XYZ file of C-alpha atoms in Angstrom:
695
model
C 0.000 0.000 0.000
C 2.868 2.374 0.822
C 4.484 1.483 -2.535
C 1.211 2.400 -4.233
C 1.193 5.694 -2.340
C 4.718 6.577 -3.466
C 3.930 5.572 -7.043
C 0.862 7.792 -7.109
C 2.835 10.708 -5.703
C 5.401 10.348 -8.448
C 2.753 9.909 -11.120
C 0.942 13.051 -10.052
C 4.220 14.994 -9.821
C 3.006 16.336 -6.517
C 5.247 17.325 -3.658
C 4.675 15.883 -0.236
C 3.856 18.482 2.350
C 1.959 20.758 -0.023
C -1.585 21.951 -0.285
C -3.829 23.581 -2.828
C -6.428 26.195 -3.512
C -7.070 25.011 -7.079
C -9.252 27.214 -9.263
C -10.893 26.465 -12.607
C -8.919 29.262 -14.256
C -5.513 28.697 -15.845
C -3.857 30.418 -12.883
C -4.532 28.292 -9.777
C -3.108 30.870 -7.404
C -5.189 33.867 -8.454
C -6.898 34.497 -5.131
C -7.235 38.283 -5.322
C -10.948 38.096 -6.157
C -11.822 35.924 -3.149
C -12.963 37.705 0.013
C -14.033 36.308 3.382
C -16.199 37.688 6.177
C -15.322 35.078 8.808
C -12.065 36.641 10.003
C -13.223 40.099 11.153
C -16.955 40.056 10.113
C -16.142 42.520 7.338
C -15.083 41.627 3.816
C -11.352 40.877 3.727
C -9.329 39.634 0.728
C -7.808 36.232 1.483
C -4.275 37.385 0.725
C -4.622 40.263 3.236
C -5.773 38.079 6.122
C -3.606 38.088 9.241
C -4.729 34.558 10.240
C -4.924 31.140 8.571
C -8.024 30.888 6.428
C -9.039 28.495 3.652
C -11.810 29.186 1.149
C -13.509 26.363 -0.733
C -15.151 28.046 -3.714
C -18.353 27.154 -5.558
C -16.290 25.717 -8.433
C -14.407 23.436 -6.036
C -17.617 22.364 -4.291
C -19.214 21.432 -7.616
C -16.092 19.546 -8.626
C -15.734 17.667 -5.327
C -19.458 16.894 -5.280
C -18.851 14.605 -8.229
C -17.743 12.028 -5.628
C -18.166 13.758 -2.217
C -21.495 15.435 -1.467
C -21.366 15.821 2.377
C -19.691 19.055 3.486
C -17.502 17.212 6.019
C -16.133 14.902 3.314
C -15.286 17.878 1.082
C -13.474 19.734 3.882
C -11.562 16.614 4.946
C -10.095 16.334 1.447
C -9.376 20.010 0.757
C -8.549 21.855 4.007
C -5.242 21.502 5.900
C -5.639 21.057 9.649
C -9.077 19.492 9.168
C -9.522 15.870 10.268
C -9.919 12.938 7.898
C -13.447 12.158 6.624
C -15.415 9.835 8.918
C -17.499 8.243 6.129
C -20.481 8.694 8.433
C -23.005 11.356 9.347
C -21.034 12.572 12.355
C -18.216 15.107 12.431
C -17.156 13.714 15.814
C -13.500 12.806 15.476
C -13.096 15.312 12.633
C -11.452 18.143 14.531
C -9.837 21.394 13.398
C -6.302 21.665 14.761
C -7.222 18.990 17.304
C -10.244 20.825 18.747
C -13.949 21.377 18.181
C -15.002 24.084 15.760
C -18.030 26.328 15.373
C -20.193 25.793 12.291
C -22.242 28.675 10.869
C -24.583 29.046 7.910
C -24.412 32.669 6.728
C -23.262 33.610 10.227
C -26.078 31.684 11.961
C -24.727 29.159 14.517
C -25.516 25.506 13.755
C -23.330 23.880 16.413
C -25.330 22.863 19.470
C -23.617 24.852 22.204
C -25.235 23.046 25.142
C -25.180 19.424 23.994
C -23.039 18.971 20.906
C -24.564 16.337 18.625
C -21.789 16.717 16.016
C -24.153 17.103 13.074
C -23.621 20.783 12.269
C -21.805 20.179 8.972
C -24.775 18.072 7.908
C -27.288 20.887 8.384
C -27.377 21.766 4.687
C -26.834 20.169 1.291
C -23.652 21.148 -0.546
C -25.885 21.922 -3.553
C -27.061 25.070 -1.722
C -23.561 26.332 -0.866
C -21.689 29.190 -2.573
C -18.437 28.908 -0.647
C -17.067 27.613 2.644
C -14.760 29.757 4.778
C -12.593 27.902 7.282
C -10.698 29.926 9.907
C -8.034 27.643 11.373
C -7.238 28.370 15.013
C -9.208 29.585 18.028
C -11.343 32.605 17.213
C -13.924 34.786 18.936
C -15.041 36.634 15.794
C -18.499 35.058 16.062
C -18.104 33.776 19.608
C -19.950 31.185 21.648
C -17.783 28.165 20.895
C -14.854 28.152 18.425
C -11.805 26.725 20.278
C -10.358 25.140 17.133
C -11.695 27.603 14.589
C -14.872 28.100 12.634
C -16.536 26.909 9.445
C -18.813 29.520 7.866
C -20.976 28.011 5.124
C -22.086 30.760 2.736
C -25.255 29.904 0.819
C -25.692 30.428 -2.908
C -25.916 33.984 -4.212
C -28.230 35.252 -6.964
C -26.665 35.558 -10.409
C -26.836 38.654 -12.588
C -29.604 38.835 -15.156
C -33.374 38.987 -14.920
C -33.744 35.219 -14.520
C -31.310 32.291 -14.608
C -32.177 28.608 -14.317
C -30.011 25.662 -13.392
C -30.788 21.961 -13.121
C -28.834 18.771 -12.545
C -29.385 15.063 -12.045
C -26.958 12.396 -10.914
C -26.584 8.680 -10.312
C -23.998 6.754 -8.305
C -23.417 3.093 -7.516
C -20.854 0.552 -6.377
C -19.863 -2.314 -8.694
C -20.016 -4.673 -5.682
C -23.828 -4.429 -5.696
C -25.263 -2.059 -8.271
C -28.873 -2.617 -7.218
C -28.647 -2.071 -3.451
C -26.059 0.716 -3.743
C -27.941 2.661 -6.416
C -28.304 6.308 -5.406
C -29.566 9.335 -7.272
C -30.076 13.059 -6.826
C -31.706 16.003 -8.547
C -31.335 19.757 -8.144
C -33.229 22.713 -9.638
C -32.777 26.413 -9.057
C -33.534 29.893 -10.315
C -32.119 33.303 -9.494
C -31.882 36.800 -10.873
C -31.911 40.546 -10.356
C -34.526 43.003 -11.502
C -34.522 46.636 -10.515
C -33.748 46.884 -6.813
C -34.672 43.263 -6.089
C -32.635 40.071 -6.308
C -33.836 36.572 -5.531
C -32.844 32.903 -5.465
C -34.652 29.595 -5.002
C -32.961 26.199 -4.958
C -34.252 22.694 -4.284
C -32.372 19.418 -3.951
C -33.357 15.785 -3.426
C -30.935 12.938 -2.749
C -31.687 9.253 -2.225
C -28.738 7.216 -0.954
C -28.653 3.438 -1.184
C -26.550 1.019 0.830
C -22.755 0.975 0.731
C -20.249 -1.847 0.599
C -16.586 -2.248 1.481
C -13.897 -3.097 -1.063
C -14.197 -6.693 0.176
C -17.920 -6.807 -0.566
C -19.140 -6.500 3.039
C -22.313 -4.503 3.627
C -21.608 -1.459 5.778
C -23.976 -0.791 8.707
C -26.374 2.111 8.150
C -25.200 3.189 11.615
C -22.483 1.257 13.408
C -22.247 1.719 17.168
C -20.335 4.844 18.148
C -20.215 6.563 14.767
C -23.328 8.572 15.668
C -25.227 8.320 12.418
C -24.838 6.804 8.980
C -25.307 8.006 5.407
C -26.833 4.855 3.875
C -30.494 4.240 2.991
C -31.331 7.925 3.373
C -33.701 10.384 1.709
C -32.691 14.031 2.072
C -34.244 17.300 0.901
C -32.884 20.837 0.918
C -34.815 24.013 0.058
C -33.143 27.431 -0.030
C -34.908 30.728 -0.679
C -33.541 34.286 -0.706
C -34.813 37.732 -1.551
C -32.878 40.983 -1.347
C -33.894 44.640 -1.592
C -31.180 47.200 -2.350
C -31.459 50.937 -2.831
C -28.595 53.428 -2.639
C -26.740 52.712 0.637
C -29.352 50.342 2.042
C -29.751 46.582 1.650
C -32.183 44.146 3.273
C -31.837 40.403 2.688
C -34.189 37.657 3.878
C -33.358 33.969 3.558
C -34.610 30.567 4.650
C -33.015 27.138 4.397
C -34.778 23.889 5.260
C -32.960 20.552 5.371
C -34.534 17.158 6.062
C -32.530 13.947 6.323
C -34.344 10.681 7.096
C -32.899 7.176 7.293
C -35.170 4.207 6.583
C -33.185 0.976 6.338
C -34.031 -2.719 6.215
C -30.598 -3.328 7.748
C -31.022 -1.463 11.061
C -30.672 -4.575 13.195
C -27.831 -5.824 15.387
C -24.292 -4.985 14.208
C -21.333 -7.304 14.799
C -18.598 -9.480 13.378
C -15.848 -6.882 13.170
C -12.346 -8.198 13.841
C -8.970 -6.534 13.490
C -7.207 -9.898 13.721
C -9.291 -11.408 10.913
C -9.620 -8.152 8.938
C -13.398 -8.448 8.811
C -15.711 -5.450 8.872
C -18.644 -5.283 11.276
C -21.829 -5.895 9.302
C -25.527 -5.263 9.999
C -28.369 -7.733 10.239
C -31.825 -7.331 8.804
C -34.346 -5.742 11.102
C -35.049 -2.441 12.785
C -34.093 -1.623 16.367
C -35.328 1.953 16.030
C -38.536 3.181 17.604
C -38.414 6.269 15.366
C -36.648 6.819 12.055
C -33.240 8.460 12.620
C -32.578 11.754 10.930
C -32.068 15.502 10.984
C -34.524 18.340 10.477
C -32.945 21.775 10.325
C -34.566 25.166 9.671
C -32.550 28.384 9.456
C -34.187 31.811 9.021
C -32.042 34.878 8.513
C -32.631 38.617 8.061
C -29.803 41.093 7.500
C -29.999 44.857 7.080
C -26.911 46.818 6.063
C -26.163 50.464 5.408
C -22.747 51.499 4.170
C -22.992 55.058 5.511
C -24.519 55.769 8.917
C -22.718 58.847 10.226
C -19.644 57.679 8.347
C -19.810 54.062 9.549
C -20.925 50.897 7.780
C -23.588 49.111 9.832
C -24.871 45.545 9.598
C -27.694 44.185 11.762
C -28.566 40.505 11.591
C -31.444 38.630 13.202
C -31.731 34.859 12.982
C -33.652 31.765 14.065
C -32.571 28.134 13.949
C -34.397 24.972 14.948
C -32.621 21.637 14.749
C -34.061 18.243 15.647
C -31.710 15.267 15.537
C -32.965 11.719 16.057
C -30.201 9.256 16.869
C -30.268 5.556 16.083
C -31.036 2.900 18.653
C -28.143 0.485 19.129
C -27.372 -2.863 20.702
C -24.128 -3.342 22.605
C -23.013 -6.431 24.547
C -26.541 -7.910 24.309
C -28.158 -4.754 25.689
C -30.381 -2.541 23.531
C -29.948 1.110 24.454
C -32.755 3.651 24.342
C -33.168 5.943 21.379
C -32.620 9.670 21.932
C -33.638 12.848 20.176
C -32.270 16.345 20.716
C -34.015 19.577 19.808
C -32.205 22.882 19.844
C -33.938 26.212 19.233
C -31.778 29.287 18.815
C -32.468 32.894 18.028
C -30.249 35.908 18.244
C -28.885 39.110 16.785
C -25.532 40.413 15.588
C -24.701 44.105 15.320
C -21.493 44.964 13.459
C -20.300 48.556 12.974
C -17.235 49.414 10.901
C -16.008 52.906 11.795
C -13.040 54.556 10.013
C -10.800 56.444 12.432
C -8.826 59.580 11.488
C -5.318 58.619 12.635
C -2.627 60.605 10.811
C -3.953 59.601 7.385
C -3.397 55.910 8.177
C -6.114 53.429 7.161
C -7.457 52.529 10.625
C -10.851 50.976 11.270
C -12.673 50.123 14.473
C -15.026 47.162 14.086
C -17.328 46.991 17.077
C -20.750 45.813 18.096
C -22.758 43.351 20.145
C -24.030 39.765 19.796
C -26.937 38.091 21.561
C -27.971 34.431 21.519
C -30.771 32.441 23.156
C -30.458 28.663 22.969
C -32.875 26.140 24.438
C -31.909 22.475 24.145
C -34.146 19.526 24.982
C -32.935 15.910 25.064
C -35.786 13.405 24.795
C -35.577 9.707 25.599
C -37.908 8.190 23.009
C -38.234 4.852 24.813
C -38.491 5.978 28.454
C -38.876 9.070 30.644
C -35.989 11.426 29.974
C -33.309 11.865 32.640
C -31.688 14.820 30.915
C -33.004 18.285 31.856
C -33.853 21.094 29.484
C -31.115 23.700 29.162
C -31.673 27.360 28.416
C -28.745 29.608 27.580
C -28.714 33.371 27.218
C -25.509 34.990 26.105
C -24.399 38.399 24.966
C -21.016 39.723 24.009
C -19.782 43.233 23.223
C -16.655 43.330 21.080
C -14.204 45.781 19.561
C -11.560 45.067 16.944
C -8.993 47.553 15.640
C -7.531 47.181 12.148
C -4.628 49.306 10.973
C -2.396 49.467 7.915
C 0.652 50.889 9.683
C 2.620 50.840 6.435
C 1.773 49.579 2.947
C 3.489 46.333 3.960
C 2.360 45.964 7.597
C -1.213 45.193 8.660
C -2.140 44.751 12.318
C -5.427 43.798 13.936
C -6.329 43.181 17.556
C -9.234 43.353 19.915
C -11.325 41.909 22.689
C -14.682 40.208 23.025
C -16.320 39.804 26.432
C -18.770 36.906 26.675
C -21.517 36.883 29.316
C -23.266 33.501 29.355
C -25.962 32.228 31.732
C -27.263 28.654 31.558
C -30.474 27.757 33.422
C -30.845 24.091 34.427
C -33.844 22.840 36.444
C -33.686 20.367 39.324
C -33.910 16.837 37.943
C -33.160 13.178 38.603
C -30.318 12.024 36.383
C -29.677 8.672 34.703
C -27.970 7.343 37.832
C -31.048 8.098 39.960
C -29.328 11.011 41.691
C -31.226 14.239 42.338
C -29.300 17.154 40.878
C -30.209 20.557 42.302
C -30.946 23.119 39.619
C -29.831 26.685 39.246
C -28.064 29.104 36.937
C -24.500 28.587 35.823
C -22.761 31.744 34.686
C -19.622 32.263 32.640
C -17.753 35.540 32.211
C -14.915 35.320 29.705
C -12.834 38.096 28.119
C -11.289 36.829 24.876
C -8.338 38.633 23.306
C -6.632 38.457 19.936
C -3.820 40.167 18.081
C -2.332 39.295 14.714
C -0.341 40.886 11.931
C 0.891 40.331 8.404
C 3.988 41.809 6.798
C 4.971 41.784 3.143
C 8.710 41.086 3.281
C 9.203 41.124 -0.477
C 6.968 41.077 -3.504
C 5.352 37.653 -3.393
C 6.665 36.848 0.104
C 4.677 37.618 3.249
C 4.635 36.502 6.854
C 1.674 36.418 9.243
C 1.071 35.324 12.803
C -0.660 36.062 16.039
C -2.410 35.048 19.216
C -6.118 34.382 19.737
C -8.510 32.926 22.288
C -11.675 30.859 22.023
C -14.171 29.531 24.550
C -16.674 26.666 24.743
C -18.987 25.402 27.474
C -18.381 21.724 26.872
C -21.059 19.024 26.775
C -23.272 19.909 29.746
C -25.518 16.933 29.095
C -22.621 14.539 29.437
C -21.661 16.064 32.766
C -25.126 15.940 34.222
C -26.129 12.376 33.511
C -22.764 10.604 33.536
C -20.508 12.267 36.070
C -22.217 12.007 39.446
C -22.923 15.728 39.826
C -25.379 16.643 42.596
C -25.635 20.399 42.035
C -25.352 22.437 38.852
C -23.169 24.953 40.680
C -20.384 22.393 40.293
C -20.355 23.261 36.589
C -19.315 26.868 37.168
C -15.672 26.208 36.330
C -16.169 23.625 33.605
C -15.866 25.900 30.576
C -12.854 25.518 28.332
C -10.774 28.504 27.234
C -8.254 27.883 24.459
C -5.189 30.011 23.765
C -3.872 29.694 20.223
C -0.636 30.802 18.548
C 0.427 30.563 14.908
C 3.151 31.705 12.507
C 3.033 31.280 8.756
C 4.346 32.427 5.390
C 2.607 33.175 2.093
C 4.687 32.752 -1.029
C 3.288 33.649 -4.445
C 5.713 33.605 -7.355
C 4.972 32.806 -10.957
C 2.634 29.850 -10.858
C 3.491 28.904 -7.257
C 1.426 29.344 -4.110
C 2.998 28.060 -0.891
C 1.674 28.587 2.658
C 3.516 26.782 5.477
C 2.167 27.376 9.006
C 3.104 26.191 12.489
C 0.602 26.360 15.351
C 0.274 25.694 19.065
C -2.794 25.800 21.297
C -3.430 25.016 24.942
C -6.266 24.926 27.460
C -6.386 24.432 31.222
C -9.666 22.570 31.304
C -9.690 20.162 28.388
C -12.367 17.472 28.194
C -11.172 13.911 27.547
C -12.353 10.392 28.389
C -10.445 7.559 30.065
C -10.578 3.892 29.060
C -13.889 3.499 30.923
C -15.398 6.585 29.235
C -15.267 8.612 32.464
C -14.751 12.333 31.925
C -11.280 13.717 32.612
C -10.755 17.462 32.942
C -7.095 18.266 32.495
C -4.691 20.796 30.959
C -3.843 19.927 27.369
C -1.809 21.229 24.459
C -1.861 20.620 20.722
C 0.826 21.606 18.228
C 1.458 20.970 14.573
C 2.402 21.976 11.045
C 0.251 22.707 7.993
C 1.425 23.335 4.451
C -0.740 24.569 1.631
C 0.436 24.934 -1.984
C -0.364 24.785 -5.672
C 1.782 25.062 -8.772
C 0.889 25.664 -12.418
C 3.104 23.291 -14.396
C 1.511 24.546 -17.576
C -1.392 26.813 -18.426
C -3.469 23.638 -18.638
C -1.906 21.541 -15.853
C -1.908 22.266 -12.095
C -0.561 20.204 -9.214
C -0.771 20.555 -5.446
C -1.951 19.019 -2.206
C -2.052 19.514 1.565
C 0.053 18.343 4.471
C -1.084 18.244 8.096
C 0.823 16.920 11.077
C -0.256 17.493 14.667
C 0.213 15.992 18.101
C -1.557 16.560 21.389
C -0.785 15.719 24.998
C -2.411 16.341 28.369
C -1.469 16.469 32.047
C -3.288 13.438 33.439
C -2.320 13.854 37.105
C -1.942 17.631 37.472
C 1.806 17.581 38.101
C 2.553 20.040 35.305
C 3.993 17.389 33.013
C 2.156 16.773 29.733
C 2.958 13.082 29.723
C -0.036 11.410 28.053
C -1.068 11.516 24.399
C -4.558 12.636 23.492
C -6.692 9.978 21.826
C -7.054 9.574 18.075
C -10.616 10.925 18.061
C -8.934 14.256 18.858
C -5.537 13.896 17.208
C -5.682 12.252 13.809
C -2.568 10.804 12.134
C -0.740 13.006 9.657
C -2.670 13.665 6.466
C -1.352 14.249 2.951
C -3.544 15.139 0.013
C -2.306 15.563 -3.558
C -3.857 16.381 -6.901
C -3.012 16.803 -10.545
C -5.551 18.589 -12.712
C -5.399 18.809 -16.489
C -7.527 20.708 -18.999
C -6.316 19.285 -22.324
C -9.257 20.792 -24.212
C -11.626 23.649 -23.531
C -14.476 21.152 -23.231
C -12.867 18.736 -20.751
C -11.011 18.636 -17.429
C -9.560 15.743 -15.430
C -8.469 15.647 -11.802
C -6.694 12.809 -10.008
C -6.576 13.378 -6.243
C -5.394 11.335 -3.295
C -5.650 11.258 0.487
C -3.064 9.488 2.621
C -3.844 9.001 6.323
C -0.773 8.006 8.302
C 0.131 5.694 11.163
C -0.273 6.677 14.832
C 0.485 4.713 17.992
C -0.435 6.989 20.925
C 0.941 6.503 24.423
C -2.391 7.027 26.145
C -4.864 5.651 28.661
C -7.763 7.373 26.920
C -10.429 5.199 25.359
C -9.667 6.431 21.842
C -5.917 6.227 22.463
C -5.637 2.525 23.291
C -5.604 1.344 19.689
C -2.892 1.748 17.046
C -4.121 3.582 13.941
C -3.059 1.986 10.661
C -2.456 4.031 7.533
C -4.497 4.007 4.345
C -4.468 5.627 0.919
C -7.459 6.653 -1.210
C -7.433 7.921 -4.816
C -10.341 9.654 -6.577
C -10.857 10.460 -10.242
C -12.972 13.475 -11.191
C -13.727 14.553 -14.742
C -16.017 17.045 -16.468
C -17.015 17.345 -20.131
C -18.964 19.984 -22.021
C -21.741 18.010 -23.694
C -24.463 19.875 -25.529
C -25.791 22.800 -23.473
C -24.518 21.401 -20.159
C -21.725 19.625 -18.317
C -21.349 15.865 -17.922
C -19.486 14.875 -14.737
C -17.951 11.444 -14.228
C -16.158 10.401 -11.053
C -14.793 7.384 -9.251
C -14.220 7.548 -5.500
C -11.664 5.074 -4.118
C -10.469 4.372 -7.651
C -8.189 1.466 -6.683
C -10.836 -0.135 -4.418
C -8.683 0.206 -1.291
C -9.840 -1.761 1.759
C -9.449 0.560 4.742
C -10.963 1.581 8.078
C -11.458 5.334 8.755
C -9.562 6.844 11.682
C -12.575 7.254 13.997
C -13.660 3.636 13.618
C -10.096 2.441 14.217
C -9.705 4.558 17.345
C -12.756 2.934 18.970
C -11.950 -0.651 17.918
C -10.191 -1.499 21.188
C -9.229 -5.170 20.876
C -8.645 -5.673 24.598
C -12.327 -4.862 25.173
C -13.486 -6.751 22.039
C -14.978 -3.453 20.853
C -13.787 -4.142 17.311
C -16.781 -6.501 17.043
C -18.966 -3.362 16.770
C -16.689 -0.487 15.827
C -14.396 -1.994 13.200
C -16.246 -0.862 10.085
C -14.395 -0.453 6.812
C -14.936 2.495 4.516
C -16.761 2.290 1.181
C -15.118 0.555 -1.756
C -15.029 1.861 -5.310
C -17.998 4.138 -6.065
C -18.897 5.386 -9.548
C -20.782 8.670 -10.098
C -22.351 10.207 -13.179
C -24.190 13.543 -13.365
C -25.393 16.086 -15.906
C -25.984 19.772 -15.183
C -27.230 22.634 -17.309
C -27.674 26.390 -16.889
C -29.985 28.489 -19.027
């Protein structure tokens, strides 16, 4: 397998330890037209950012969607520092720089702050996405939970012209079993601008069949511990937008509805996995579920902006989000666990004011404002009376950020955000039968940041800085698993992360190269021992990311990504970080490569690979007891201009590699015989065909 990896690297002429921001144009490093709002909440060109940020454009999303439709799968294959794809519904185990991240849709939080269900990336179909902005490293730009960074999913924007239509249809299957694996999707949309009004509507339907390993084994629709599967699923996504713009004023209203329902004939007992025998855990016919598992997510958003209010640009956003997630019911060691459902309802506002300051003719801006969020989370036991209380959070945070161009080459930004968070928890009897006295838990956290970029030479820049992020942690886990008797014991359980980074940006000729080193630490990290008991301990994570692309020819680009990180924690409080963090937090090193060719104006071909390395942690954590073996996946993506539209053909796992994703390996602890349930191989070769047209 390693020989195959080296051969593919040579064949693709890609350098190890490189990464890419490949564009459809002949110049893959032309990033000057790409702006992001996720760094400072105002539009900032990528090349002027003082922090690490990756943008996955609409063109890249459409290209990757040939073989990877879930957002988490796309990010795992394109973004350095982002964990390997889980090949399941969950993003648990798919960290950003070794920590949890905050997911937003158009600035609206999707991550469940109070009881993280790790489904936020699966709150929307990639067919409704314009671009994805990933800020790597702790950030408080949007607040309320971004210790590892944030992922801001920007929905599709209206196109110019009175009316524009687009439509697509696709089909995918696995040669192992064409009938049971058959999947198909369809998408239709319309958008335009007329007078002072712009609008967009988009609808998508996807029906996913079963999936099979490279060895022909049927994969479970939801194996124990992976928190949701992607097989035997019907999903719908509807996006609507309307905007009104006149002179300096703009009002935009939008709504996105996503429904994801699993209905499988193979939702029975899972078992038979064995590391020693290299057999994947497989499902049995039947249905353990009381209710069909799935996700229902509604996001409503209203934004008013005015570019000149007493000399300042003002943006006021109001939002609402309701998310209901129904988990699967599982059997483990001859015991069938209850089925749970979480419902989170959020609403809030964001006020952002960008005020130019007259400072000796220097370009200096003060970005300031206030955020408010209300979040109520309910955890329901579908099969019995619930032992988890309702949580209600109210939080607000004033912030101020100063941006200054001290010289044409030197840009500096820094500021503070002060988070005031109150969580109300009623008195309740927990899962252990213990009465837990209710009350209000309050958090008061100032979060600071400072960063800068300096253009050393033409085409050579350096950037770096310090930032802080904060998260509450999983309150539900504390209250029904940790023997708490009073919610006041939670007052100190929040986690504050301090993050440092230093990087370079090199752009010369057809080359883009961005190496970055990072380090982050927290005094109250949340980990789990071999018996799944919570451990709160200081922890640190450090690593290297490299991001590059090179134009070999006006019609040939190469590139890839490299990520290496390690994490350790102080298990006994003696000040010595002597124990490795588990592999659900710290993934093995990851290398992605690609070669893309456009031999004719009507055709393009892309060969891409993902190599996940070997890791043998020295750890007593549950996810750190098992050695992680390496694997190597190659995808083929191609597009052809046929008639009025584009024909896309792709093959995921081109060489039909038999492998087990990192998360499933980390939980397959042989000494506990957990591999019987957890050891589930990834999908084998999958063929995709789609046709899209715009008119």
